[in-house]
CSV table of C-alpha atoms in Angstrom, one decimal:
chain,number,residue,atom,x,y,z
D,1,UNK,CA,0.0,0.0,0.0
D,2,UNK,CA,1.5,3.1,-1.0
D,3,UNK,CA,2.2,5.9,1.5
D,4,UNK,CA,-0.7,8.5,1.6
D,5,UNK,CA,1.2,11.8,2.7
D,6,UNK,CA,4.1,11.3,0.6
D,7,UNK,CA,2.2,10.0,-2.5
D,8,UNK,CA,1.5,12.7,-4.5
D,9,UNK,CA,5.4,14.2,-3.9
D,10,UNK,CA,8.3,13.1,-5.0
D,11,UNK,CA,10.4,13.7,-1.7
D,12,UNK,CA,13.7,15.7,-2.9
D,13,UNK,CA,17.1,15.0,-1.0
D,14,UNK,CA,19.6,17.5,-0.8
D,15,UNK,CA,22.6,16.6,-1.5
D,16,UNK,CA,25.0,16.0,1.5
D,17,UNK,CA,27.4,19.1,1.7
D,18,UNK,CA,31.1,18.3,1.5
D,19,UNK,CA,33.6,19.6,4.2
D,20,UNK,CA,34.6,22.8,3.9
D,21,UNK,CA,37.7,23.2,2.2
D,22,UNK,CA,38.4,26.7,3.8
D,23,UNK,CA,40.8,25.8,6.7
D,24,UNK,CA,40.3,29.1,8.8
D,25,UNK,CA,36.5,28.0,8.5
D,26,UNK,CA,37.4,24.3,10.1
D,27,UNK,CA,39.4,26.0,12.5
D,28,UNK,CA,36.6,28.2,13.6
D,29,UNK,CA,34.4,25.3,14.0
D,30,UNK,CA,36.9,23.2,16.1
D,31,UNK,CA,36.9,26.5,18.4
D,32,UNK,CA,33.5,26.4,18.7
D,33,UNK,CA,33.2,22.3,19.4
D,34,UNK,CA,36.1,23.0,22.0
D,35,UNK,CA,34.4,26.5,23.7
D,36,UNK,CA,30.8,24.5,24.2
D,37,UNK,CA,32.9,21.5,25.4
D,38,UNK,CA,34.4,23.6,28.4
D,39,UNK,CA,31.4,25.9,29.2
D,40,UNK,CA,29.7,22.3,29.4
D,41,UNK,CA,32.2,21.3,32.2
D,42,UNK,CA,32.4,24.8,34.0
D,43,UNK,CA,28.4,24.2,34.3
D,44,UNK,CA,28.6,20.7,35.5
D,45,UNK,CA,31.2,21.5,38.1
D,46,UNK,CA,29.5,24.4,39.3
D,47,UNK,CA,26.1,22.3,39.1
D,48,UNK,CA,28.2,19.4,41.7
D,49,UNK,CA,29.4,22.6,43.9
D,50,UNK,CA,25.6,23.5,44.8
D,51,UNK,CA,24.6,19.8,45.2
D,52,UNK,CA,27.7,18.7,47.3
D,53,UNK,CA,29.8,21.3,48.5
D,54,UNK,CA,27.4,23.9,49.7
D,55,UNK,CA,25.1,21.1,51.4
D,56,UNK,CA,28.1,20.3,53.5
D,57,UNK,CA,28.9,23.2,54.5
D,58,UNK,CA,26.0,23.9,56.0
D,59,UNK,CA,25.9,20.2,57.7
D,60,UNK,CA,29.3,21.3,59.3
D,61,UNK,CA,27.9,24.4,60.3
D,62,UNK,CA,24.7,23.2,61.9
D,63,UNK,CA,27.1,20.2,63.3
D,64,UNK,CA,29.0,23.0,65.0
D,65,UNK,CA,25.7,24.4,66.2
D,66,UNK,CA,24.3,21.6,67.7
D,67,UNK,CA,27.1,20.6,69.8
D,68,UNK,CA,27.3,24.2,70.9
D,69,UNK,CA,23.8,23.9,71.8
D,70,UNK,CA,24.0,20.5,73.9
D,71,UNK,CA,26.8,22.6,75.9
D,72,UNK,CA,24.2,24.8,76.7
D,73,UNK,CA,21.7,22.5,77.5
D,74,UNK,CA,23.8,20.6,79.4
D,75,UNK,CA,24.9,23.5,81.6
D,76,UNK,CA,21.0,24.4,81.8
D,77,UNK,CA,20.5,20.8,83.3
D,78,UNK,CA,23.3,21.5,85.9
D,79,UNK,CA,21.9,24.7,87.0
D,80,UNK,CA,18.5,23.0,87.0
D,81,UNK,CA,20.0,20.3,89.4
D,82,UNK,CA,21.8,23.0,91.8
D,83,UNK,CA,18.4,24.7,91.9
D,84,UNK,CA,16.5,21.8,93.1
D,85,UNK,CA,19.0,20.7,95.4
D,86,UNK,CA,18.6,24.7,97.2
D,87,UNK,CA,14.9,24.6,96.7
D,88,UNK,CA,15.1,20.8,98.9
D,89,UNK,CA,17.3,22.5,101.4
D,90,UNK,CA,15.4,25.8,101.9
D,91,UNK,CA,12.2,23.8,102.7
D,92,UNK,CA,13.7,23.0,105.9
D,93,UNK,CA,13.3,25.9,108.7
D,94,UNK,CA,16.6,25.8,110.4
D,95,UNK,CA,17.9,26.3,106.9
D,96,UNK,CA,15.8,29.2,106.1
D,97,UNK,CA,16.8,30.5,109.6
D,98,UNK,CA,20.6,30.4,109.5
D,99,UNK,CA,20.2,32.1,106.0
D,100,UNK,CA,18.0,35.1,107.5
D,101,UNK,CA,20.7,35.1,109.8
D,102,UNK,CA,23.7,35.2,108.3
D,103,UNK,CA,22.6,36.9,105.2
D,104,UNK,CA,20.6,39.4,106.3
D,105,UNK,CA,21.3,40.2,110.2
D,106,UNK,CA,17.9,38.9,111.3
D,107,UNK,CA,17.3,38.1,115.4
D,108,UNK,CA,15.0,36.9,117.5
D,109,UNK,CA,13.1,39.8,119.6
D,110,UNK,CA,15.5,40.0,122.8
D,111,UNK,CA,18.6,39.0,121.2
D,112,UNK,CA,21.6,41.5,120.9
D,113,UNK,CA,22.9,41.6,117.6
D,114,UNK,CA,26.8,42.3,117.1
D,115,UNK,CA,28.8,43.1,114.6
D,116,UNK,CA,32.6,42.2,114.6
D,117,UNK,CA,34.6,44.9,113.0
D,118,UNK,CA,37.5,43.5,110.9
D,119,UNK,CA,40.9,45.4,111.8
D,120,UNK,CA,41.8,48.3,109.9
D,121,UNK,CA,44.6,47.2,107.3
D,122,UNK,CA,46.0,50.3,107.0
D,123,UNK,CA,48.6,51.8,108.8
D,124,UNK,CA,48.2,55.2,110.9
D,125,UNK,CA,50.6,57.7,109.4
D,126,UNK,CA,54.1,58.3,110.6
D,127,UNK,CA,54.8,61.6,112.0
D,128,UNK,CA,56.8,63.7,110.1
D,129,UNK,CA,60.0,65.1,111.8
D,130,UNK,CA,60.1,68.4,110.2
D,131,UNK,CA,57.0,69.2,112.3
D,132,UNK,CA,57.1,69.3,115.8
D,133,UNK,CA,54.5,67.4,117.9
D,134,UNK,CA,52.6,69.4,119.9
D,135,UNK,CA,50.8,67.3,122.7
D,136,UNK,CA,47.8,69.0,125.1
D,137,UNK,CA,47.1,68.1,128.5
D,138,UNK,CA,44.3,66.3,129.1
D,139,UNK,CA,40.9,67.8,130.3
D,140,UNK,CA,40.3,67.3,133.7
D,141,UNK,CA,37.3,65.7,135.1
């Protein structure tokens, strides 16, 4: 059965062109081939540095960041424990009493509080010998 679409036509060929003869022209092309061939590459190496190289360094980074923040926490948890462990102790009224105490002076009504004075740890000044020391008698009582 013959073809319908191509029945009526009689299909032309072109003939094949022959290589250009023109060496500047062949040189041009090779130029060309080579050109396309290493914008190719540059494209697929920069397409491999935003699928791998970029990804990991943001897994290092948020690597870095998580271990910084299970420092934290863990310091949190520490501060948490030393917090209970004061809260447990100030539940206890001779605890809370020696703290009002010491801390903040407190007494019981009729008690004498006192305060010892640390010694000075300064010396007095010498006397200077270019001035003469006057002394006054004491007052008489």
């Amino acid at each position: 059965m013959p073809d319908r679409h191509h029945a009526g036509k009689a299909r032309k060929r072109r003939p094949r062109r022959s290589p250009t003869r023109n060496p500047a022209a062949t040189d041009l092309r090779h130029r060309r081939r080579v050109l396309v061939r290493v914008l190719i590459g540059a494209m697929a190496v920069v397409a491999l540095l935003f699928v791998f190289v970029f990804p990991a360094r943001t897994l290092l980074a948020q690597r870095q960041q998580t271990e910084k923040q299970k420092k934290t926490l863990e310091l949190l948890h520490e501060q948490s424990r030393k917090l209970a462990e004061e809260s447990k102790r100030l539940q206890n009224n001779a605890e809370v009493e020696r703290m009002a105490r010491e801390q903040y002076g407190f007494v019981y009504p009729g008690e004498k509080p006192y305060v010892v004075v640390p010694p000075s740890t300064t010396s007095p000044p010498a006397p200077t010998s270019s001035a003469p020391a006057t002394t006054r008698p004491a007052p008489k009582r």
